[in-house]
Structures are given as structure tokens and as C-alpha cells.
């Protein structure tokens, strides 16, 4: 399924460009936002991004056979919530003028097995022009009183830490929650990308209040706005 981001006019312009098989800088200058359709082939999409553009890879965690965590109260499935937030994040980043590529834009996994899925994700994380990778997840913990967002960065990465702190700062602001520290980790989505990367655990599906919030479109939008603002602040300070 092809999913389009951005204004109608831009989508039409991009359709024409796809037909022409080229994306010239002149065209990019004419469009008000620089969005691209998130097609199945992320690599083909990334080839159409101008050299000087800032490209964010958005990874909606899990998908298909791998549903991820399941909500304790309503049975909400993590993979589906991840995709909703990832789509809203793509909208927000597009509005801010960034290019985005999504690892998946449907509820399906990227491949039939976990290994093949991860291999494909790794290829997308390391598209030659990827400037930043953000992976969206929902948390789960045996202590059901634990709630709120967590942001992880690759252990030992100064850039990852700066990005994570920027995302956490604006995320807590957007959600109206007290500020939290970020967490160093050694996870696939943090270790594999050459570009600075963060994993955002939006909240806890094991916490009843969080589960309700995470399933609400209003809260999902706040999450997307907060993450996008953090990415913008990081990108601007990194020059
Ligand atoms: Zn997850």
C-alpha cells in the first residue's frame, strides 16, 4: 500500500516527478513542503532526496508476525500503535521541512522471518544519505505502576546522547510530564545505524493509564509533535 505524506499539491507534483523519473532541485524549491511518498521501496525513495536535504529514517517497531507488546487492559497491539505514531511523526517532520523514509508503512513485517526483517531494516537504517534514525516502540514492564516515555541511545555515542536528550526534553514538554533522564543501551536499532539514532519507548502498555493514553489519537499526536521538535532542535544545533 502506498501512503502519501504532505499537501495534495505536493503529492501531485511528486507523482509527476516519479513519472519523469527525476527530482531536480528546481522542483524541490517550488514545493512548499519537501515530502515524499513512503513507498515499499525505501531505497528507491531515498535516491530521490536532494544531496543537501536532511533525511530522517523512521522505524515503526515490530509488524506482522511480530506484534511486540500487548496492552494489559485492552489488548492494544504495540506494532499497530508504533505505526500510528510513526505516521504522525512523518507528518510533523515533513511540515518542518525534513525528508522522511519509513521502514514500514503497513501493518506487515518487512520479511517473513525475524532475521530477514532485521536485515532489511538495517539496510534502510544505513541508506547512504540517512542523517538520523528514530525507532518508535511501546514499553512493557512487570511493575505495572511504571509509566511514561523512555529514550535510549547507543552506549558511548555522544551524538546519540545529544539527540536522545533533545528528544526527551521536547517530548516531556509536549506531554506535560516532568523531565526525565535518557538511557544508554546496546540495542540493534542503536548499534546498526551509522547515523545518530534513538529508540523512543512512548509509554508502558503494562500501565493502565498509559495504555489508554497511547491508544488515543490526541496523545499520539502530542508524542509525534514532541519527538519531531526534539529532532529539529538537535538537527539545528548540530548544524
Ligand atoms: Zn517494541
Short mmCIF file of C-alpha atoms and ligand atoms in Angstrom, two decimals:
data_model
loop_
_atom_site.label_atom_id
_atom_site.label_comp_id
_atom_site.label_asym_id
_atom_site.label_seq_id
_atom_site.Cartn_x
_atom_site.Cartn_y
_atom_site.Cartn_z
CA UNK A 1 0.00 0.00 0.00
CA UNK A 2 1.34 3.41 -0.92
CA UNK A 3 0.86 6.09 1.67
CA UNK A 4 1.30 9.75 0.79
CA UNK A 5 2.51 12.47 3.08
CA UNK A 6 2.15 16.18 2.82
CA UNK A 7 -0.10 18.51 0.91
CA UNK A 8 -2.15 17.34 -2.05
CA UNK A 9 -0.35 19.73 -4.41
CA UNK A 10 2.98 18.34 -3.36
CA UNK A 11 1.76 14.81 -3.90
CA UNK A 12 0.62 15.66 -7.40
CA UNK A 13 3.94 17.36 -8.11
CA UNK A 14 5.76 14.30 -6.82
CA UNK A 15 3.65 11.97 -8.98
CA UNK A 16 4.73 13.96 -12.00
CA UNK A 17 8.32 13.74 -10.83
CA UNK A 18 8.06 10.00 -10.40
CA UNK A 19 6.76 9.79 -13.97
CA UNK A 20 9.64 11.91 -15.18
CA UNK A 21 11.96 9.71 -13.17
CA UNK A 22 13.91 12.62 -11.73
CA UNK A 23 13.78 15.02 -8.83
CA UNK A 24 15.52 18.26 -9.68
CA UNK A 25 16.44 20.86 -7.11
CA UNK A 26 14.36 23.40 -9.01
CA UNK A 27 11.29 21.27 -8.41
CA UNK A 28 12.11 20.81 -4.75
CA UNK A 29 12.35 24.59 -4.46
CA UNK A 30 8.87 25.01 -5.92
CA UNK A 31 7.18 22.79 -3.36
CA UNK A 32 6.16 24.24 -0.01
CA UNK A 33 6.99 21.08 1.89
CA UNK A 34 9.54 18.54 0.77
CA UNK A 35 7.62 15.34 1.32
CA UNK A 36 7.95 12.04 -0.46
CA UNK A 37 5.52 9.13 -0.71
CA UNK A 38 6.57 6.37 1.68
CA UNK A 39 6.61 3.54 -0.82
CA UNK A 40 7.55 -0.05 -0.20
CA UNK A 41 10.98 0.55 -1.65
CA UNK A 42 12.65 2.91 0.79
CA UNK A 43 15.92 2.78 -1.13
CA UNK A 44 14.32 4.00 -4.36
CA UNK A 45 12.68 6.77 -2.35
CA UNK A 46 15.92 7.84 -0.73
CA UNK A 47 17.59 8.12 -4.15
CA UNK A 48 15.19 10.97 -4.92
CA UNK A 49 16.29 13.04 -1.93
CA UNK A 50 18.46 16.03 -2.85
CA UNK A 51 22.05 15.82 -1.55
CA UNK A 52 21.79 18.70 0.89
CA UNK A 53 18.44 17.57 2.37
CA UNK A 54 18.16 16.18 5.91
CA UNK A 55 16.78 12.64 5.75
CA UNK A 56 15.19 11.00 8.79
CA UNK A 57 14.61 7.25 8.83
CA UNK A 58 11.52 6.47 10.93
CA UNK A 59 11.27 2.90 12.16
CA UNK A 60 7.88 1.69 13.38
CA UNK A 61 9.00 -1.18 15.60
CA UNK A 62 7.73 -4.76 15.03
CA UNK A 63 4.95 -5.55 12.48
CA UNK A 64 3.14 -8.56 11.00
CA UNK A 65 4.00 -11.83 12.77
CA UNK A 66 5.88 -9.81 15.41
CA UNK A 67 3.25 -7.75 17.21
CA UNK A 68 5.51 -6.69 20.10
CA UNK A 69 4.00 -5.89 23.49
CA UNK A 70 0.27 -6.27 24.17
CA UNK A 71 -1.73 -3.92 26.42
CA UNK A 72 -2.88 -5.42 29.71
CA UNK A 73 -6.26 -3.65 29.81
CA UNK A 74 -7.48 -3.50 26.21
CA UNK A 75 -5.15 -5.85 24.34
CA UNK A 76 -3.77 -2.95 22.27
CA UNK A 77 -1.01 -4.26 19.99
CA UNK A 78 2.32 -2.44 20.09
CA UNK A 79 3.11 -2.85 16.37
CA UNK A 80 -0.11 -1.04 15.41
CA UNK A 81 0.40 1.82 17.88
CA UNK A 82 4.02 2.18 16.73
CA UNK A 83 2.84 2.65 13.14
CA UNK A 84 0.22 5.27 14.11
CA UNK A 85 2.84 7.34 15.97
CA UNK A 86 5.41 6.81 13.18
CA UNK A 87 2.93 8.10 10.57
CA UNK A 88 2.12 11.18 12.67
CA UNK A 89 5.85 11.76 13.20
CA UNK A 90 6.39 11.58 9.43
CA UNK A 91 3.71 14.27 9.02
CA UNK A 92 5.29 16.50 11.65
CA UNK A 93 8.82 16.17 10.26
CA UNK A 94 7.55 16.82 6.74
CA UNK A 95 5.87 20.00 7.98
CA UNK A 96 9.22 21.06 9.45
CA UNK A 97 10.83 20.60 6.02
CA UNK A 98 12.64 17.29 6.54
CA UNK A 99 12.59 14.30 4.24
CA UNK A 100 11.45 11.01 5.75
CA UNK A 101 11.73 7.36 4.84
CA UNK A 102 9.79 4.77 6.82
CA UNK A 103 10.97 1.21 7.39
CA UNK A 104 7.34 0.13 7.09
CA UNK A 105 4.12 1.95 6.19
CA UNK A 106 1.72 -1.00 6.58
CA UNK A 107 0.94 -3.41 9.43
CA UNK A 108 3.08 -6.08 7.72
CA UNK A 109 6.61 -7.02 8.71
CA UNK A 110 9.43 -6.34 6.25
CA UNK A 111 10.02 -10.05 5.67
CA UNK A 112 8.75 -13.50 6.68
CA UNK A 113 11.32 -14.16 9.39
CA UNK A 114 12.71 -12.02 12.20
CA UNK A 115 16.26 -12.33 10.81
CA UNK A 116 15.26 -11.26 7.30
CA UNK A 117 13.13 -8.43 8.73
CA UNK A 118 16.05 -7.10 10.77
CA UNK A 119 18.40 -7.40 7.81
CA UNK A 120 16.05 -5.28 5.70
CA UNK A 121 15.65 -2.72 8.49
CA UNK A 122 19.44 -2.50 8.82
CA UNK A 123 19.69 -1.70 5.08
CA UNK A 124 17.17 1.11 5.43
CA UNK A 125 18.88 2.49 8.58
CA UNK A 126 22.09 2.72 6.57
CA UNK A 127 20.76 4.26 3.36
CA UNK A 128 23.76 6.29 2.13
CA UNK A 129 22.04 9.64 2.76
CA UNK A 130 20.35 8.84 6.09
CA UNK A 131 21.10 11.62 8.61
CA UNK A 132 19.22 10.30 11.64
CA UNK A 133 17.29 7.21 12.71
CA UNK A 134 14.36 7.19 15.14
CA UNK A 135 12.71 3.94 16.19
CA UNK A 136 9.24 4.00 17.76
CA UNK A 137 8.19 1.44 20.37
CA UNK A 138 5.80 0.92 23.31
CA UNK A 139 7.17 -0.41 26.59
CA UNK A 140 6.06 -3.17 28.97
CA UNK A 141 7.25 -3.97 32.50
CA UNK A 142 6.20 -6.37 35.26
CA UNK A 143 5.76 -3.47 37.74
CA UNK A 144 2.52 -2.03 36.40
CA UNK A 145 2.92 1.25 38.28
CA UNK A 146 5.76 2.32 35.95
CA UNK A 147 4.64 4.79 33.26
CA UNK A 148 5.85 7.46 30.85
CA UNK A 149 8.31 7.75 27.98
CA UNK A 150 11.89 6.47 27.83
CA UNK A 151 14.51 7.44 25.26
CA UNK A 152 17.51 5.19 24.55
CA UNK A 153 20.77 5.96 22.73
CA UNK A 154 23.80 3.84 21.82
CA UNK A 155 26.13 3.43 24.76
CA UNK A 156 29.22 5.60 24.23
CA UNK A 157 27.75 7.73 21.41
CA UNK A 158 27.97 11.46 22.19
CA UNK A 159 25.81 12.33 19.17
CA UNK A 160 23.23 9.72 20.15
CA UNK A 161 23.15 11.09 23.69
CA UNK A 162 22.68 14.68 22.50
CA UNK A 163 19.88 13.56 20.19
CA UNK A 164 18.22 11.49 22.93
CA UNK A 165 18.36 14.38 25.42
CA UNK A 166 16.88 16.78 22.88
CA UNK A 167 14.04 14.35 22.07
CA UNK A 168 13.35 13.63 25.75
CA UNK A 169 13.27 17.35 26.61
CA UNK A 170 10.68 18.29 23.99
CA UNK A 171 8.75 15.04 24.44
CA UNK A 172 8.22 15.67 28.17
CA UNK A 173 7.26 19.27 27.37
CA UNK A 174 4.71 18.15 24.76
CA UNK A 175 3.22 15.54 27.11
CA UNK A 176 3.24 17.85 30.15
CA UNK A 177 5.33 15.36 32.14
CA UNK A 178 8.30 16.05 34.44
CA UNK A 179 11.70 15.88 32.70
CA UNK A 180 13.46 12.51 32.71
CA UNK A 181 17.00 11.34 32.04
CA UNK A 182 17.82 9.29 28.94
CA UNK A 183 19.25 5.75 28.90
CA UNK A 184 22.37 4.35 27.22
CA UNK A 185 21.84 0.86 25.77
CA UNK A 186 23.30 -1.56 23.25
CA UNK A 187 20.35 -2.50 21.04
CA UNK A 188 20.13 -3.48 17.36
CA UNK A 189 18.38 -0.26 16.28
CA UNK A 190 21.00 1.83 18.10
CA UNK A 191 24.12 -0.17 17.20
CA UNK A 192 23.48 -0.77 13.48
CA UNK A 193 22.80 2.75 12.11
CA UNK A 194 25.89 4.78 11.20
CA UNK A 195 23.82 7.96 11.67
CA UNK A 196 22.86 9.15 15.19
CA UNK A 197 19.90 7.10 16.38
CA UNK A 198 17.38 6.95 19.21
CA UNK A 199 14.79 4.46 20.32
CA UNK A 200 11.70 6.08 21.81
CA UNK A 201 9.57 3.94 24.11
CA UNK A 202 6.44 6.12 24.07
CA UNK A 203 4.96 4.72 27.28
CA UNK A 204 4.06 1.49 29.08
CA UNK A 205 1.36 -0.86 27.77
CA UNK A 206 1.59 -2.58 31.18
CA UNK A 207 0.29 0.60 32.86
CA UNK A 208 -3.48 1.13 32.59
CA UNK A 209 -3.36 4.94 32.37
CA UNK A 210 -0.53 4.90 29.80
CA UNK A 211 -2.31 2.25 27.73
CA UNK A 212 -5.40 4.44 27.48
CA UNK A 213 -3.31 7.47 26.51
CA UNK A 214 -1.17 5.60 23.97
CA UNK A 215 -4.29 4.42 22.14
CA UNK A 216 -5.71 7.94 21.87
CA UNK A 217 -5.12 9.91 18.63
CA UNK A 218 -4.70 13.16 20.60
CA UNK A 219 -1.91 11.72 22.74
CA UNK A 220 -0.32 10.06 19.69
CA UNK A 221 -0.19 13.49 18.03
CA UNK A 222 1.46 15.03 21.11
CA UNK A 223 4.04 12.23 21.05
CA UNK A 224 4.76 12.91 17.37
CA UNK A 225 4.99 16.67 17.90
CA UNK A 226 7.34 16.24 20.87
CA UNK A 227 9.65 13.80 19.08
CA UNK A 228 9.69 15.97 15.92
CA UNK A 229 10.56 19.12 17.89
CA UNK A 230 13.41 17.28 19.60
CA UNK A 231 14.78 16.10 16.25
CA UNK A 232 14.54 19.65 14.87
CA UNK A 233 16.37 21.14 17.90
CA UNK A 234 19.10 18.50 17.56
CA UNK A 235 19.43 18.96 13.78
CA UNK A 236 19.64 22.75 14.14
CA UNK A 237 22.24 22.64 16.92
CA UNK A 238 24.29 20.03 15.04
CA UNK A 239 24.25 22.38 12.00
ZN1 LIG B 1 8.94 -2.86 20.96
#
